[in-house]
PDB file of C-alpha atoms in Angstrom:
ATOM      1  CA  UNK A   1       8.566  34.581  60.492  1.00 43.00           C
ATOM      2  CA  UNK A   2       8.427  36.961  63.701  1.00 44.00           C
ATOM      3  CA  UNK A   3       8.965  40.861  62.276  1.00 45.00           C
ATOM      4  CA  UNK A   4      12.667  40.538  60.858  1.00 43.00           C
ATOM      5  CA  UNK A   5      14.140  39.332  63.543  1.00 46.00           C
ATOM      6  CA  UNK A   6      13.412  35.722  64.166  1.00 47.00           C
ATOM      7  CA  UNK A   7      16.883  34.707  63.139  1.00 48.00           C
ATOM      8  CA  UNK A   8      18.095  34.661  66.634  1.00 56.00           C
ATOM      9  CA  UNK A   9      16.908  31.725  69.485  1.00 59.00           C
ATOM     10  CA  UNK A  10      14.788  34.055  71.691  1.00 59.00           C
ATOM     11  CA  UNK A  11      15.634  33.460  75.580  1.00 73.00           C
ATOM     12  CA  UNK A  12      13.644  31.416  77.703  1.00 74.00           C
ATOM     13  CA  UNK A  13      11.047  35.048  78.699  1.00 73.00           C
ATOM     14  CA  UNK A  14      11.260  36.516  75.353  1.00 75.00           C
ATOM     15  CA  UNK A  15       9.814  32.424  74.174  1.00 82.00           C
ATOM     16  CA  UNK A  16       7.032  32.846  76.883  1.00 85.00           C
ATOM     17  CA  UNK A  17       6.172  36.403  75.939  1.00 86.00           C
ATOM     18  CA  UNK A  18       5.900  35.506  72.520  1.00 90.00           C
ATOM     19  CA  UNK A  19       3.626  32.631  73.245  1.00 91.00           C
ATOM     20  CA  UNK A  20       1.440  34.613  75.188  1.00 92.00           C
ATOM     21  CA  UNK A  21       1.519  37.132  72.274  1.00 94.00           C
ATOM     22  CA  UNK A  22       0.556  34.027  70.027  1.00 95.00           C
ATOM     23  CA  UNK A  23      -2.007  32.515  72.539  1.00 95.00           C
ATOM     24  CA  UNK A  24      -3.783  35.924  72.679  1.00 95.00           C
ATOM     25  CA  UNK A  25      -3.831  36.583  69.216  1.00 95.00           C
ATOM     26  CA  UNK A  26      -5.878  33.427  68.863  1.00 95.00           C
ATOM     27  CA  UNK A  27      -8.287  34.111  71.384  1.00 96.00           C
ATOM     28  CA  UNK A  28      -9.015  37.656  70.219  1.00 96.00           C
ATOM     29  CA  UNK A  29      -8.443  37.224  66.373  1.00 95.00           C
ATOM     30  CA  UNK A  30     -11.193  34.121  66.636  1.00 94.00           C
ATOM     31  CA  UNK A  31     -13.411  36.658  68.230  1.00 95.00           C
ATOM     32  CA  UNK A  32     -12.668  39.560  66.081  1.00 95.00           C
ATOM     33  CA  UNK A  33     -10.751  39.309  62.986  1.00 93.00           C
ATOM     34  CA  UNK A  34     -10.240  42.924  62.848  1.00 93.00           C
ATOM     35  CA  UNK A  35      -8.606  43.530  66.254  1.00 93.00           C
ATOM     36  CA  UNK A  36      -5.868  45.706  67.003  1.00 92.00           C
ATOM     37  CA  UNK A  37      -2.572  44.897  67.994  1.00 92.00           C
ATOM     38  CA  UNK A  38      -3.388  46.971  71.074  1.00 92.00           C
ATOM     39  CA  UNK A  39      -6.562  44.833  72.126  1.00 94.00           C
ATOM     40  CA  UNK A  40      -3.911  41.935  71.608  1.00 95.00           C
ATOM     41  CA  UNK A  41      -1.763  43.124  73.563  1.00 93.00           C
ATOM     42  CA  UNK A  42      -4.107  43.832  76.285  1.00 94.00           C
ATOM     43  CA  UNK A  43      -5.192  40.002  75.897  1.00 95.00           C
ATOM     44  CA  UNK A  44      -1.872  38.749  76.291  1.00 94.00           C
ATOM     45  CA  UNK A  45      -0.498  41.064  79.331  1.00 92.00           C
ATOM     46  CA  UNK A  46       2.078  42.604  77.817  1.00 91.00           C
ATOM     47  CA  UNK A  47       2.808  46.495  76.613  1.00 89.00           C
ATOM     48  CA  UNK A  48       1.570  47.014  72.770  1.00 88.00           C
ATOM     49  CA  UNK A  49       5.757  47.713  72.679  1.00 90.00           C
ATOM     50  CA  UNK A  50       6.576  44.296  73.643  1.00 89.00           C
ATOM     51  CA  UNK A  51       4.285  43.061  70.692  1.00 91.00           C
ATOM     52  CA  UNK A  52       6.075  45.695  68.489  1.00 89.00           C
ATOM     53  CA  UNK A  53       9.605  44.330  69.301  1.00 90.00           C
ATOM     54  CA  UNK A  54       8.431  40.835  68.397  1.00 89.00           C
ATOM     55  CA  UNK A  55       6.520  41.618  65.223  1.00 92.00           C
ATOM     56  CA  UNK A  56       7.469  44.629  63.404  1.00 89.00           C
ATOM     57  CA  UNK A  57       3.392  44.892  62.140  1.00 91.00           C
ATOM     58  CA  UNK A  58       0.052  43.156  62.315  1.00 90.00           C
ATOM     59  CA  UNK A  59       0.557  40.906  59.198  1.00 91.00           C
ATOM     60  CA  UNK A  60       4.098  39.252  60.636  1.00 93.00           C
ATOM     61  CA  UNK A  61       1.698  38.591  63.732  1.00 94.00           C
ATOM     62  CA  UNK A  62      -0.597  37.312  61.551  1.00 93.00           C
ATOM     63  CA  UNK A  63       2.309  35.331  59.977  1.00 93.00           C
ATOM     64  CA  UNK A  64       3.827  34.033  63.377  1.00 94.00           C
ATOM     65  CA  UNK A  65       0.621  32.717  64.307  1.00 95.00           C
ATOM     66  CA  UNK A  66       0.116  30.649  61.332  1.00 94.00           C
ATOM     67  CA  UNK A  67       3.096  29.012  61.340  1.00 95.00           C
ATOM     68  CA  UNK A  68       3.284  28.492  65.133  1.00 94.00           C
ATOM     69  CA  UNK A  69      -0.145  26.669  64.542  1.00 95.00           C
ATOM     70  CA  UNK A  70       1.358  24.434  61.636  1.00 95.00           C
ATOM     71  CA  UNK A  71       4.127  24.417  63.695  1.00 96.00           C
ATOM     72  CA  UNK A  72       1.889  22.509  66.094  1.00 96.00           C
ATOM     73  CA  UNK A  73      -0.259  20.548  63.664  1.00 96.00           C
ATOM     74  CA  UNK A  74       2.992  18.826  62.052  1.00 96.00           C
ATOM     75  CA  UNK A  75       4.127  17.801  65.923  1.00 97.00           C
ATOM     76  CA  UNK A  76       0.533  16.266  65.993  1.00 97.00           C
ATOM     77  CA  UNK A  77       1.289  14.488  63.828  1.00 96.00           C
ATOM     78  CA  UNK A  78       4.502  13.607  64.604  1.00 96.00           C
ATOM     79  CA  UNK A  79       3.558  12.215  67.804  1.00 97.00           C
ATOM     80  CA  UNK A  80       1.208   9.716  66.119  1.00 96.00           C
ATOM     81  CA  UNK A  81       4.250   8.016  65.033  1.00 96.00           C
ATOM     82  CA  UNK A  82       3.075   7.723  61.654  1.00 95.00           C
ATOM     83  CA  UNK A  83       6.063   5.955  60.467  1.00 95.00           C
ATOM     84  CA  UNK A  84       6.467   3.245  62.807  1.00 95.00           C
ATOM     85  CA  UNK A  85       3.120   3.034  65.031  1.00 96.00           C
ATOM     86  CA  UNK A  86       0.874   0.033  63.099  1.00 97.00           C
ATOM     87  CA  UNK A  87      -1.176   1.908  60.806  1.00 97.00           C
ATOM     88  CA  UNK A  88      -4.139   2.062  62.725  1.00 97.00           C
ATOM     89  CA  UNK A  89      -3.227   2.787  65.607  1.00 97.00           C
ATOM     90  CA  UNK A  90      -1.036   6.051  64.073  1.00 97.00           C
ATOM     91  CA  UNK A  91      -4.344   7.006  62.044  1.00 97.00           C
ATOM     92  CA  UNK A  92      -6.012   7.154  65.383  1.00 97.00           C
ATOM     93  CA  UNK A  93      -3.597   8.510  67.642  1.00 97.00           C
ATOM     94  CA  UNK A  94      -3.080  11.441  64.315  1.00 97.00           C
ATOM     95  CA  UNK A  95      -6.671  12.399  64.431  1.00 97.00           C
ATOM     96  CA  UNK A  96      -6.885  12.746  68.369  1.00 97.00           C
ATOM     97  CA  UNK A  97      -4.285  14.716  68.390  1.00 97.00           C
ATOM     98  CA  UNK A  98      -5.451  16.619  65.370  1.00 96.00           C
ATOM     99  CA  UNK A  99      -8.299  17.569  66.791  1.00 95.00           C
ATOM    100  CA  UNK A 100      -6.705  19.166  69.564  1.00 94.00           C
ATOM    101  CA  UNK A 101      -4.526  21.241  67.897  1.00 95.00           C
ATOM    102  CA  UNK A 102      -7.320  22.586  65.084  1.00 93.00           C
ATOM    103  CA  UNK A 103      -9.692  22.907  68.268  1.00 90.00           C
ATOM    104  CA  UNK A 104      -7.277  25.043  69.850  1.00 91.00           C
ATOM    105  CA  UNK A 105      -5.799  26.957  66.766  1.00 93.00           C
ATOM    106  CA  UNK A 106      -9.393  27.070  64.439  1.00 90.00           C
ATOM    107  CA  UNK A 107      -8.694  30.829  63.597  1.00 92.00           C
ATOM    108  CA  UNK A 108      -4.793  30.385  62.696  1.00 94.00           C
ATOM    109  CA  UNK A 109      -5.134  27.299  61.058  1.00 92.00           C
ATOM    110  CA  UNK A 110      -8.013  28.572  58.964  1.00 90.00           C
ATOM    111  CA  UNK A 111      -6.044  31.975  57.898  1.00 89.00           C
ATOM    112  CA  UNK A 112      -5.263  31.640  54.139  1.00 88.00           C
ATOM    113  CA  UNK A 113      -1.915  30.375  52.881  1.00 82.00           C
ATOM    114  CA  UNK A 114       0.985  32.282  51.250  1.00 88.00           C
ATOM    115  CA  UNK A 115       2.328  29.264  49.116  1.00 91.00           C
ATOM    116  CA  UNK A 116       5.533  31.050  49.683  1.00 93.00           C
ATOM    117  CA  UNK A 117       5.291  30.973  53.664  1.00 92.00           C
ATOM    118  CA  UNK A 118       6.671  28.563  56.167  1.00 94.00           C
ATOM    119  CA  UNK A 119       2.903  27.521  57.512  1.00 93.00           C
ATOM    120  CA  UNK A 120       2.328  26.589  53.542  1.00 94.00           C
ATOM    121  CA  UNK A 121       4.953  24.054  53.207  1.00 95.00           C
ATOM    122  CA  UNK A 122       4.553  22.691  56.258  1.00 95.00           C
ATOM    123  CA  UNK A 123       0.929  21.954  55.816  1.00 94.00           C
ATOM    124  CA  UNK A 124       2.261  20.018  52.147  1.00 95.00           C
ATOM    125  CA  UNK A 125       4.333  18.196  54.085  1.00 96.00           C
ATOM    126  CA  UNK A 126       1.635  17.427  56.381  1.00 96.00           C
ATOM    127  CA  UNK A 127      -0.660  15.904  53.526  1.00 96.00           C
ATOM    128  CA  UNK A 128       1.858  14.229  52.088  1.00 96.00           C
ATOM    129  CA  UNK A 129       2.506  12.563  55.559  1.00 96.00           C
ATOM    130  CA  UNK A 130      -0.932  12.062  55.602  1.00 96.00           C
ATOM    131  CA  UNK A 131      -0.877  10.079  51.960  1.00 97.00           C
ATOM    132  CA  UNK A 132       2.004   7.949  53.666  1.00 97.00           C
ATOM    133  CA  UNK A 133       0.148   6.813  56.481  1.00 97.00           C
ATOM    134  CA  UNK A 134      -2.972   6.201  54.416  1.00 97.00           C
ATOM    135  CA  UNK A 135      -0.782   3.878  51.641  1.00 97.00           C
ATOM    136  CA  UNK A 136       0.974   1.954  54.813  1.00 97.00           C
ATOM    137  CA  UNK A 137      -3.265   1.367  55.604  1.00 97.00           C
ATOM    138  CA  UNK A 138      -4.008   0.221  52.483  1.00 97.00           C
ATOM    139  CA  UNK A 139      -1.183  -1.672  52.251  1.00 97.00           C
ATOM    140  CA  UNK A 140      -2.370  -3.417  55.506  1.00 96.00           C
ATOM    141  CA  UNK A 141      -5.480  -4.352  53.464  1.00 96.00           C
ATOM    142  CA  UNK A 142      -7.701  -1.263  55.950  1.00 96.00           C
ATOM    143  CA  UNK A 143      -8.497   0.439  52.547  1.00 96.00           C
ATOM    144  CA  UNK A 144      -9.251  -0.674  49.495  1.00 95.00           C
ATOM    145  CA  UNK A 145      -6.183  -1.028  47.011  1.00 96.00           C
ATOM    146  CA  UNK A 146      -8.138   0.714  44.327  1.00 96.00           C
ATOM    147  CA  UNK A 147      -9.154   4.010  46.417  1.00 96.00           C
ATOM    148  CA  UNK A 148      -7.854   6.648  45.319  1.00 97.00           C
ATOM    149  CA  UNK A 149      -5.389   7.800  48.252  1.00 97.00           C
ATOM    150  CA  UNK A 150      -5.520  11.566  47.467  1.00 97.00           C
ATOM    151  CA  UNK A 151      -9.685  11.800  47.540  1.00 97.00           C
ATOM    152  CA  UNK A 152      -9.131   9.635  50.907  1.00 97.00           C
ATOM    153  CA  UNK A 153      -7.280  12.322  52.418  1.00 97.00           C
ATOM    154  CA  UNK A 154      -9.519  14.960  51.637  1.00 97.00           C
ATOM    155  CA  UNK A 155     -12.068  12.920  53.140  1.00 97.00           C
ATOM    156  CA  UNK A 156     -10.419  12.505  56.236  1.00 97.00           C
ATOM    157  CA  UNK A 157     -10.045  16.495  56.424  1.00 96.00           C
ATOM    158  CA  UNK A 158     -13.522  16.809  55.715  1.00 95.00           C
ATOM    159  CA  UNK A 159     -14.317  14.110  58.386  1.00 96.00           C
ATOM    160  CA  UNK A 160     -12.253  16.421  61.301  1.00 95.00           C
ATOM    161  CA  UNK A 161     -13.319  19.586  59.952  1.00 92.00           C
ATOM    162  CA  UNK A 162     -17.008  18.468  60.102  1.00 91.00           C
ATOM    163  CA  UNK A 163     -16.363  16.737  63.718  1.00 90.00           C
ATOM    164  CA  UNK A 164     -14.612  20.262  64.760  1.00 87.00           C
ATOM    165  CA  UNK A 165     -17.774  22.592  63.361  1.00 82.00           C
ATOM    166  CA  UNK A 166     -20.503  19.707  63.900  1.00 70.00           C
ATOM    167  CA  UNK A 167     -22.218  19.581  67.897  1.00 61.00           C
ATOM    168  CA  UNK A 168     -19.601  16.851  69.295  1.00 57.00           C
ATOM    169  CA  UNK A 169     -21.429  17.639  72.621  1.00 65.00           C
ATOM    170  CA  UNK A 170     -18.556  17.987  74.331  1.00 71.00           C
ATOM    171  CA  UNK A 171     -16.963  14.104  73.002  1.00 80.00           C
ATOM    172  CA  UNK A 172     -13.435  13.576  73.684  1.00 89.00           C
ATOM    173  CA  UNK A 173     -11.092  13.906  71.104  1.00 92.00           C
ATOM    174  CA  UNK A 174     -10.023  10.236  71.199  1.00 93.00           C
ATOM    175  CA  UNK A 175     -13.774   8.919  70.780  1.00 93.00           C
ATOM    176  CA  UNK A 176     -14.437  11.596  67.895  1.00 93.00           C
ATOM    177  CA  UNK A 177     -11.192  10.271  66.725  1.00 95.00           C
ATOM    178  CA  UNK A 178     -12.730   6.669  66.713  1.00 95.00           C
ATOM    179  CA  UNK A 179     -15.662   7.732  64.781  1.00 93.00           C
ATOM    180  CA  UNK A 180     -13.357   9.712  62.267  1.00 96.00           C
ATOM    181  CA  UNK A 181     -11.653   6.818  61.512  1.00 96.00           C
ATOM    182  CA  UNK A 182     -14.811   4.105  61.826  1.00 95.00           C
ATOM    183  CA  UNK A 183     -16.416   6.315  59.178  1.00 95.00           C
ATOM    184  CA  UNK A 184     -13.360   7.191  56.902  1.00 96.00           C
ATOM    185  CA  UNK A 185     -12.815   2.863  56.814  1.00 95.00           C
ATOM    186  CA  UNK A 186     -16.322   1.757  57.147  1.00 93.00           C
ATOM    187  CA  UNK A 187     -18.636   4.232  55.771  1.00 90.00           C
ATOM    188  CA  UNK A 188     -21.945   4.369  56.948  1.00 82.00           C
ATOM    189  CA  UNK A 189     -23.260   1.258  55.466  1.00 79.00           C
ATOM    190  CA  UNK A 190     -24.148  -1.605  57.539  1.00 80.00           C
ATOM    191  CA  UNK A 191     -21.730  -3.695  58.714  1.00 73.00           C
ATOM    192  CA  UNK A 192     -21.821  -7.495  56.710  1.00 71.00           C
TER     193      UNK A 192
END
């Protein structure tokens, strides 16, 4: 959570403040890990106080950021309708989206996970959304009723985290997207 107090709603400027806290702790974190709060805060346009009041030290910063990223990842997903879009067209619409958020929030999203934290169980909940959309796939007859559902997932991260690291030359998300999800149905063999 934000330092110990993120039990209140924060006004309307105290939201933007923080998310200019959170947007320049991205920037400068992906840069250099090892940055101080001041450099942050220098980053983000606001007083190394105003970070202080938000986020009592560097590691509930740290903290904030991953869950606002996971935060972000499960609306990405959410707005794939994964429950009620056909199943294709939610895997796609997932994955474009996807890719924007991970593009934008590489260095929070690849922090590692308290199991205990917030960002932890909402990136479970994630991957079991994930499984969900995949079985509602497979029960549409896209994937093979004897694949192993769990290994597909982890193939499907693989297949954004390679399209995120790999030269995309610039590609859109929604036509990396396609390719994501060509690959992760089709495989690379030639088509019958």
């Amino acid at each position: 959570m934000m330092g110990e107090k993120a039990a209140q709603p924060l006004r309307a400027d105290a939201e933007r403040s923080v998310r200019a806290i959170l947007e320049a702790a991205e920037r400068v974190l992906a840069e250099d890990p090892g940055a101080s709060m001041e450099q942050i805060a220098v980053a983000a346009g606001v007083s190394r106080t105003t970070i202080h009041r938000r986020f009592a030290h560097r590691q509930a910063l740290v903290e904030a950021l991953a869950t606002s990223a996971a935060r972000q990842l499960a609306q990405a997903v959410d707005d794939g309708r994964p429950d009620t879009a056909p199943p294709l067209v939610a895997m796609h619409r997932i994955t474009a989206n996807v890719l924007q958020v991970k593009g934008a929030w590489a260095f929070a999203l690849g922090l590692p996970e308290d199991p205990e934290s917030e960002a932890a169980a909402l990136q479970q909940d994630i991957a079991r959304r994930c499984i969900a959309v995949l079985k509602r796939a497979q029960d549409a007859k896209l994937i093979d009723e004897a694949a192993d559902l769990d290994w597909v997932r982890r193939v499907y991260y693989a297949l954004i985290g390679e399209s995120l690291h790999g030269d995309a030359d610039g590609t859109d998300a929604d036509t990396l997207a396609a390719r994501i999800i060509d690959t992760l149905l089709h495989g690379a063999g030639p088509r019958p």
